[in-house]
């Protein structure tokens, strides 16, 4: 129990502190959240992705294992959320938001900071999380968009929007420079490192600012509860089953199991708001799952370290 508390105070609590700080600052100064979000998307996150991929050596077998896990895990969440939504008798718009809330995970703002804190001496753990961010973004702008606007947006335009994402460019450049062992001049590497180091704080403060605009009292409804239970409890259980089935172990298994426990992505709320599809329910789910994840993620980290040390 003492060890469980240590995990909470050393890993989850610092994240919670930054979320609260973001909420307090937003209430006082009313930041332009769109500008902050763009700063993260176009500056901080690409830098963090590039640095992690550039400095980490990932063996091909490990990459294959991670990719196989991701495909099985995301696929299982799609199928699971579809049947649960059908069982609940949700209308088409509610079902779309529900499915997105289960499948789309906050691997960026929440996941990478957690991974950087846990795997501070094991860069491969962070690199795996970066790969998960890429797959999650692909899922968001394909499956997630399809759920909400399949009748109004063409497949090609979705592909074009995806290819414009800076994180994709950072991924390609980072992998290429790593593979060809290209040295970065110090006057370029130093500012990139500074930006990458600032990602955790800026991302979490911004997420806290975004969450502060939601009404807590309105999020207590059946759809939100079931969505969060599926995302935070059933999701990690399914991930653990896949990990055992694939025979994964060590840091790879630990990183993937922990990554499966993160809360609903804020992108699910952003998409719902942008296309006016049950945006209130989507935002409530993001807030509730983020709050509850402080407990569930702590437990998953503890279990992961017990099972895969």
GROMACS .gro file of C-alpha atoms in nm:
model
  309
    1UNK     CA    1   0.000   0.000   0.000
    2UNK     CA    2   0.289   0.232   0.080
    3UNK     CA    3   0.437   0.161  -0.265
    4UNK     CA    4   0.100   0.237  -0.427
    5UNK     CA    5   0.092   0.571  -0.247
    6UNK     CA    6   0.449   0.644  -0.357
    7UNK     CA    7   0.352   0.587  -0.723
    8UNK     CA    8   0.057   0.822  -0.685
    9UNK     CA    9   0.259   1.103  -0.523
   10UNK     CA   10   0.564   1.068  -0.747
   11UNK     CA   11   0.396   1.015  -1.085
   12UNK     CA   12   0.022   1.091  -1.087
   13UNK     CA   13   0.009   1.370  -0.828
   14UNK     CA   14   0.257   1.595  -1.015
   15UNK     CA   15   0.034   1.563  -1.323
   16UNK     CA   16  -0.271   1.651  -1.113
   17UNK     CA   17  -0.090   1.955  -0.970
   18UNK     CA   18  -0.017   2.087  -1.320
   19UNK     CA   19  -0.378   2.025  -1.426
   20UNK     CA   20  -0.505   2.221  -1.125
   21UNK     CA   21  -0.251   2.497  -1.194
   22UNK     CA   22  -0.379   2.522  -1.550
   23UNK     CA   23  -0.738   2.541  -1.429
   24UNK     CA   24  -0.657   2.816  -1.177
   25UNK     CA   25  -0.459   3.022  -1.428
   26UNK     CA   26  -0.735   2.987  -1.687
   27UNK     CA   27  -0.997   3.113  -1.441
   28UNK     CA   28  -0.779   3.415  -1.361
   29UNK     CA   29  -0.632   3.509  -1.699
   30UNK     CA   30  -0.868   3.351  -1.958
   31UNK     CA   31  -0.600   3.220  -2.193
   32UNK     CA   32  -0.659   3.180  -2.563
   33UNK     CA   33  -0.683   2.800  -2.551
   34UNK     CA   34  -0.682   2.764  -2.927
   35UNK     CA   35  -0.348   2.947  -2.943
   36UNK     CA   36  -0.205   2.730  -2.664
   37UNK     CA   37  -0.329   2.416  -2.835
   38UNK     CA   38  -0.165   2.525  -3.160
   39UNK     CA   39   0.159   2.598  -2.975
   40UNK     CA   40   0.160   2.242  -2.842
   41UNK     CA   41   0.060   2.086  -3.175
   42UNK     CA   42   0.305   2.282  -3.391
   43UNK     CA   43   0.597   2.331  -3.151
   44UNK     CA   44   0.621   2.142  -2.822
   45UNK     CA   45   0.485   1.801  -2.919
   46UNK     CA   46   0.681   1.769  -3.247
   47UNK     CA   47   1.000   1.861  -3.059
   48UNK     CA   48   0.933   1.601  -2.789
   49UNK     CA   49   0.853   1.336  -3.051
   50UNK     CA   50   1.164   1.418  -3.254
   51UNK     CA   51   1.400   1.410  -2.954
   52UNK     CA   52   1.264   1.079  -2.825
   53UNK     CA   53   1.285   0.908  -3.163
   54UNK     CA   54   1.620   1.061  -3.255
   55UNK     CA   55   1.788   0.956  -2.929
   56UNK     CA   56   1.632   0.610  -2.885
   57UNK     CA   57   1.736   0.287  -3.050
   58UNK     CA   58   1.439   0.057  -3.117
   59UNK     CA   59   1.504  -0.290  -3.253
   60UNK     CA   60   1.281  -0.400  -3.542
   61UNK     CA   61   1.134  -0.696  -3.346
   62UNK     CA   62   1.024  -0.454  -3.071
   63UNK     CA   63   0.865  -0.222  -3.327
   64UNK     CA   64   0.676  -0.517  -3.479
   65UNK     CA   65   0.554  -0.625  -3.134
   66UNK     CA   66   0.432  -0.274  -3.052
   67UNK     CA   67   0.255  -0.233  -3.387
   68UNK     CA   68   0.084  -0.572  -3.352
   69UNK     CA   69  -0.033  -0.490  -3.001
   70UNK     CA   70  -0.168  -0.151  -3.108
   71UNK     CA   71  -0.365  -0.298  -3.398
   72UNK     CA   72  -0.518  -0.569  -3.179
   73UNK     CA   73  -0.591  -0.331  -2.892
   74UNK     CA   74  -0.747  -0.050  -3.096
   75UNK     CA   75  -0.944  -0.303  -3.300
   76UNK     CA   76  -1.079  -0.467  -2.985
   77UNK     CA   77  -1.184  -0.129  -2.843
   78UNK     CA   78  -1.368  -0.044  -3.166
   79UNK     CA   79  -1.562  -0.371  -3.159
   80UNK     CA   80  -1.629  -0.350  -2.784
   81UNK     CA   81  -1.755   0.010  -2.793
   82UNK     CA   82  -1.976  -0.066  -3.093
   83UNK     CA   83  -2.161  -0.347  -2.916
   84UNK     CA   84  -2.188  -0.158  -2.586
   85UNK     CA   85  -2.335   0.145  -2.765
   86UNK     CA   86  -2.578  -0.086  -2.943
   87UNK     CA   87  -2.671  -0.254  -2.615
   88UNK     CA   88  -2.736   0.083  -2.451
   89UNK     CA   89  -2.968   0.177  -2.737
   90UNK     CA   90  -2.789   0.506  -2.803
   91UNK     CA   91  -2.899   0.719  -3.097
   92UNK     CA   92  -2.651   0.760  -3.381
   93UNK     CA   93  -2.493   1.084  -3.255
   94UNK     CA   94  -2.460   0.960  -2.896
   95UNK     CA   95  -2.318   0.629  -3.019
   96UNK     CA   96  -2.053   0.812  -3.224
   97UNK     CA   97  -1.938   1.015  -2.923
   98UNK     CA   98  -1.945   0.707  -2.698
   99UNK     CA   99  -1.732   0.500  -2.936
  100UNK     CA  100  -1.481   0.783  -2.975
  101UNK     CA  101  -1.456   0.824  -2.596
  102UNK     CA  102  -1.355   0.458  -2.560
  103UNK     CA  103  -1.123   0.424  -2.860
  104UNK     CA  104  -0.947   0.763  -2.856
  105UNK     CA  105  -0.695   0.777  -2.572
  106UNK     CA  106  -0.508   1.081  -2.439
  107UNK     CA  107  -0.167   0.946  -2.540
  108UNK     CA  108  -0.021   1.293  -2.606
  109UNK     CA  109  -0.095   1.549  -2.333
  110UNK     CA  110  -0.135   1.282  -2.065
  111UNK     CA  111   0.048   0.975  -2.193
  112UNK     CA  112   0.387   1.116  -2.288
  113UNK     CA  113   0.432   1.310  -1.961
  114UNK     CA  114   0.347   0.995  -1.761
  115UNK     CA  115   0.588   0.787  -1.971
  116UNK     CA  116   0.865   1.044  -1.932
  117UNK     CA  117   0.824   1.033  -1.554
  118UNK     CA  118   0.810   0.653  -1.529
  119UNK     CA  119   1.075   0.561  -1.785
  120UNK     CA  120   1.323   0.838  -1.709
  121UNK     CA  121   1.612   0.587  -1.726
  122UNK     CA  122   1.458   0.371  -2.001
  123UNK     CA  123   1.403   0.582  -2.316
  124UNK     CA  124   1.245   0.292  -2.502
  125UNK     CA  125   0.941   0.324  -2.275
  126UNK     CA  126   0.893   0.684  -2.391
  127UNK     CA  127   0.962   0.592  -2.753
  128UNK     CA  128   0.686   0.330  -2.739
  129UNK     CA  129   0.448   0.594  -2.607
  130UNK     CA  130   0.544   0.822  -2.896
  131UNK     CA  131   0.458   0.542  -3.139
  132UNK     CA  132   0.123   0.507  -2.964
  133UNK     CA  133   0.062   0.881  -3.008
  134UNK     CA  134   0.112   0.843  -3.383
  135UNK     CA  135  -0.131   0.552  -3.404
  136UNK     CA  136  -0.382   0.737  -3.187
  137UNK     CA  137  -0.363   1.042  -3.412
  138UNK     CA  138  -0.416   0.819  -3.714
  139UNK     CA  139  -0.719   0.666  -3.541
  140UNK     CA  140  -0.853   1.008  -3.441
  141UNK     CA  141  -0.842   1.152  -3.791
  142UNK     CA  142  -0.975   0.839  -3.959
  143UNK     CA  143  -1.204   0.638  -3.733
  144UNK     CA  144  -1.285   0.932  -3.503
  145UNK     CA  145  -1.372   1.165  -3.788
  146UNK     CA  146  -1.564   0.894  -3.970
  147UNK     CA  147  -1.784   0.841  -3.666
  148UNK     CA  148  -1.884   1.207  -3.661
  149UNK     CA  149  -1.874   1.335  -4.017
  150UNK     CA  150  -1.867   1.036  -4.250
  151UNK     CA  151  -2.135   1.196  -4.467
  152UNK     CA  152  -1.974   1.540  -4.498
  153UNK     CA  153  -1.600   1.482  -4.540
  154UNK     CA  154  -1.421   1.284  -4.808
  155UNK     CA  155  -1.156   1.026  -4.733
  156UNK     CA  156  -0.891   1.213  -4.932
  157UNK     CA  157  -0.937   1.536  -4.736
  158UNK     CA  158  -0.893   1.341  -4.411
  159UNK     CA  159  -0.567   1.197  -4.547
  160UNK     CA  160  -0.447   1.545  -4.647
  161UNK     CA  161  -0.525   1.685  -4.300
  162UNK     CA  162  -0.341   1.395  -4.141
  163UNK     CA  163  -0.030   1.440  -4.355
  164UNK     CA  164  -0.017   1.810  -4.259
  165UNK     CA  165   0.026   1.725  -3.890
  166UNK     CA  166   0.371   1.837  -3.762
  167UNK     CA  167   0.400   1.530  -3.541
  168UNK     CA  168   0.412   1.313  -3.856
  169UNK     CA  169   0.697   1.521  -3.997
  170UNK     CA  170   0.880   1.501  -3.663
  171UNK     CA  171   0.834   1.123  -3.664
  172UNK     CA  172   0.974   1.079  -4.015
  173UNK     CA  173   1.269   1.314  -3.961
  174UNK     CA  174   1.350   1.168  -3.618
  175UNK     CA  175   1.346   0.809  -3.744
  176UNK     CA  176   1.548   0.896  -4.056
  177UNK     CA  177   1.818   1.088  -3.865
  178UNK     CA  178   1.834   0.811  -3.607
  179UNK     CA  179   1.866   0.539  -3.873
  180UNK     CA  180   2.135   0.722  -4.072
  181UNK     CA  181   2.309   0.839  -3.752
  182UNK     CA  182   2.305   1.207  -3.857
  183UNK     CA  183   2.456   1.446  -3.604
  184UNK     CA  184   2.263   1.764  -3.524
  185UNK     CA  185   2.470   2.084  -3.481
  186UNK     CA  186   2.465   2.206  -3.121
  187UNK     CA  187   2.314   2.545  -3.207
  188UNK     CA  188   2.010   2.358  -3.342
  189UNK     CA  189   1.995   2.070  -3.094
  190UNK     CA  190   2.006   2.289  -2.783
  191UNK     CA  191   1.688   2.491  -2.865
  192UNK     CA  192   1.509   2.170  -2.974
  193UNK     CA  193   1.598   2.014  -2.637
  194UNK     CA  194   1.472   2.323  -2.452
  195UNK     CA  195   1.138   2.308  -2.634
  196UNK     CA  196   1.106   1.932  -2.578
  197UNK     CA  197   1.180   1.977  -2.206
  198UNK     CA  198   0.895   2.229  -2.181
  199UNK     CA  199   0.639   1.998  -2.338
  200UNK     CA  200   0.523   1.826  -2.017
  201UNK     CA  201   0.445   2.146  -1.828
  202UNK     CA  202   0.283   2.332  -2.116
  203UNK     CA  203   0.074   2.033  -2.228
  204UNK     CA  204  -0.062   1.956  -1.881
  205UNK     CA  205  -0.128   2.320  -1.788
  206UNK     CA  206  -0.317   2.363  -2.115
  207UNK     CA  207  -0.519   2.047  -2.055
  208UNK     CA  208  -0.608   2.175  -1.707
  209UNK     CA  209  -0.715   2.506  -1.857
  210UNK     CA  210  -0.939   2.325  -2.106
  211UNK     CA  211  -1.094   2.104  -1.841
  212UNK     CA  212  -1.167   2.403  -1.616
  213UNK     CA  213  -1.431   2.525  -1.860
  214UNK     CA  214  -1.648   2.216  -1.815
  215UNK     CA  215  -1.929   2.184  -1.561
  216UNK     CA  216  -1.865   1.902  -1.315
  217UNK     CA  217  -2.225   1.866  -1.199
  218UNK     CA  218  -2.351   1.789  -1.550
  219UNK     CA  219  -2.123   1.491  -1.610
  220UNK     CA  220  -2.300   1.246  -1.378
  221UNK     CA  221  -2.501   1.040  -1.624
  222UNK     CA  222  -2.512   0.676  -1.735
  223UNK     CA  223  -2.340   0.723  -2.069
  224UNK     CA  224  -2.043   0.902  -1.912
  225UNK     CA  225  -2.009   0.641  -1.636
  226UNK     CA  226  -2.017   0.343  -1.872
  227UNK     CA  227  -1.780   0.514  -2.114
  228UNK     CA  228  -1.524   0.580  -1.839
  229UNK     CA  229  -1.560   0.228  -1.696
  230UNK     CA  230  -1.497   0.083  -2.041
  231UNK     CA  231  -1.200   0.313  -2.108
  232UNK     CA  232  -1.029   0.293  -1.767
  233UNK     CA  233  -1.113  -0.058  -1.642
  234UNK     CA  234  -1.209  -0.285  -1.932
  235UNK     CA  235  -0.948  -0.127  -2.165
  236UNK     CA  236  -0.646  -0.219  -1.949
  237UNK     CA  237  -0.794  -0.565  -1.881
  238UNK     CA  238  -0.819  -0.631  -2.257
  239UNK     CA  239  -0.466  -0.491  -2.306
  240UNK     CA  240  -0.331  -0.727  -2.040
  241UNK     CA  241  -0.495  -1.023  -2.215
  242UNK     CA  242  -0.336  -0.920  -2.547
  243UNK     CA  243   0.006  -0.874  -2.383
  244UNK     CA  244  -0.008  -1.225  -2.233
  245UNK     CA  245  -0.133  -1.370  -2.563
  246UNK     CA  246   0.155  -1.213  -2.756
  247UNK     CA  247   0.405  -1.319  -2.489
  248UNK     CA  248   0.535  -0.965  -2.431
  249UNK     CA  249   0.749  -0.885  -2.127
  250UNK     CA  250   0.979  -0.628  -1.970
  251UNK     CA  251   0.966  -0.257  -2.048
  252UNK     CA  252   0.768  -0.317  -2.369
  253UNK     CA  253   0.486  -0.495  -2.185
  254UNK     CA  254   0.498  -0.247  -1.898
  255UNK     CA  255   0.479   0.054  -2.129
  256UNK     CA  256   0.192  -0.088  -2.338
  257UNK     CA  257  -0.011  -0.191  -2.035
  258UNK     CA  258   0.025   0.152  -1.873
  259UNK     CA  259  -0.057   0.324  -2.203
  260UNK     CA  260  -0.385   0.132  -2.226
  261UNK     CA  261  -0.507   0.290  -1.902
  262UNK     CA  262  -0.499   0.657  -1.998
  263UNK     CA  263  -0.822   0.861  -2.002
  264UNK     CA  264  -1.032   0.970  -2.298
  265UNK     CA  265  -0.852   1.198  -2.543
  266UNK     CA  266  -0.942   1.565  -2.545
  267UNK     CA  267  -0.952   1.527  -2.924
  268UNK     CA  268  -1.279   1.337  -2.890
  269UNK     CA  269  -1.429   1.647  -2.729
  270UNK     CA  270  -1.265   1.884  -2.978
  271UNK     CA  271  -1.402   1.689  -3.275
  272UNK     CA  272  -1.750   1.673  -3.124
  273UNK     CA  273  -1.743   2.048  -3.059
  274UNK     CA  274  -1.610   2.130  -3.405
  275UNK     CA  275  -1.882   1.929  -3.578
  276UNK     CA  276  -2.157   1.997  -3.321
  277UNK     CA  277  -2.223   1.634  -3.230
  278UNK     CA  278  -2.315   1.581  -2.861
  279UNK     CA  279  -2.030   1.814  -2.762
  280UNK     CA  280  -2.145   1.850  -2.399
  281UNK     CA  281  -2.143   1.474  -2.341
  282UNK     CA  282  -1.801   1.444  -2.505
  283UNK     CA  283  -1.653   1.719  -2.286
  284UNK     CA  284  -1.806   1.572  -1.968
  285UNK     CA  285  -1.654   1.232  -2.051
  286UNK     CA  286  -1.307   1.382  -2.096
  287UNK     CA  287  -1.327   1.561  -1.761
  288UNK     CA  288  -1.467   1.266  -1.566
  289UNK     CA  289  -1.226   1.011  -1.712
  290UNK     CA  290  -0.930   1.242  -1.645
  291UNK     CA  291  -1.030   1.285  -1.279
  292UNK     CA  292  -1.095   0.913  -1.218
  293UNK     CA  293  -0.775   0.818  -1.403
  294UNK     CA  294  -0.572   0.964  -1.117
  295UNK     CA  295  -0.674   0.653  -0.922
  296UNK     CA  296  -0.693   0.392  -1.198
  297UNK     CA  297  -0.365   0.488  -1.369
  298UNK     CA  298  -0.187   0.472  -1.033
  299UNK     CA  299  -0.314   0.117  -0.981
  300UNK     CA  300  -0.221   0.010  -1.335
  301UNK     CA  301   0.134   0.148  -1.293
  302UNK     CA  302   0.166  -0.049  -0.968
  303UNK     CA  303   0.037  -0.372  -1.130
  304UNK     CA  304   0.260  -0.319  -1.435
  305UNK     CA  305   0.570  -0.292  -1.218
  306UNK     CA  306   0.470  -0.606  -1.029
  307UNK     CA  307   0.404  -0.812  -1.342
  308UNK     CA  308   0.676  -0.689  -1.578
  309UNK     CA  309   0.987  -0.601  -1.376
   0.00000   0.00000   0.00000
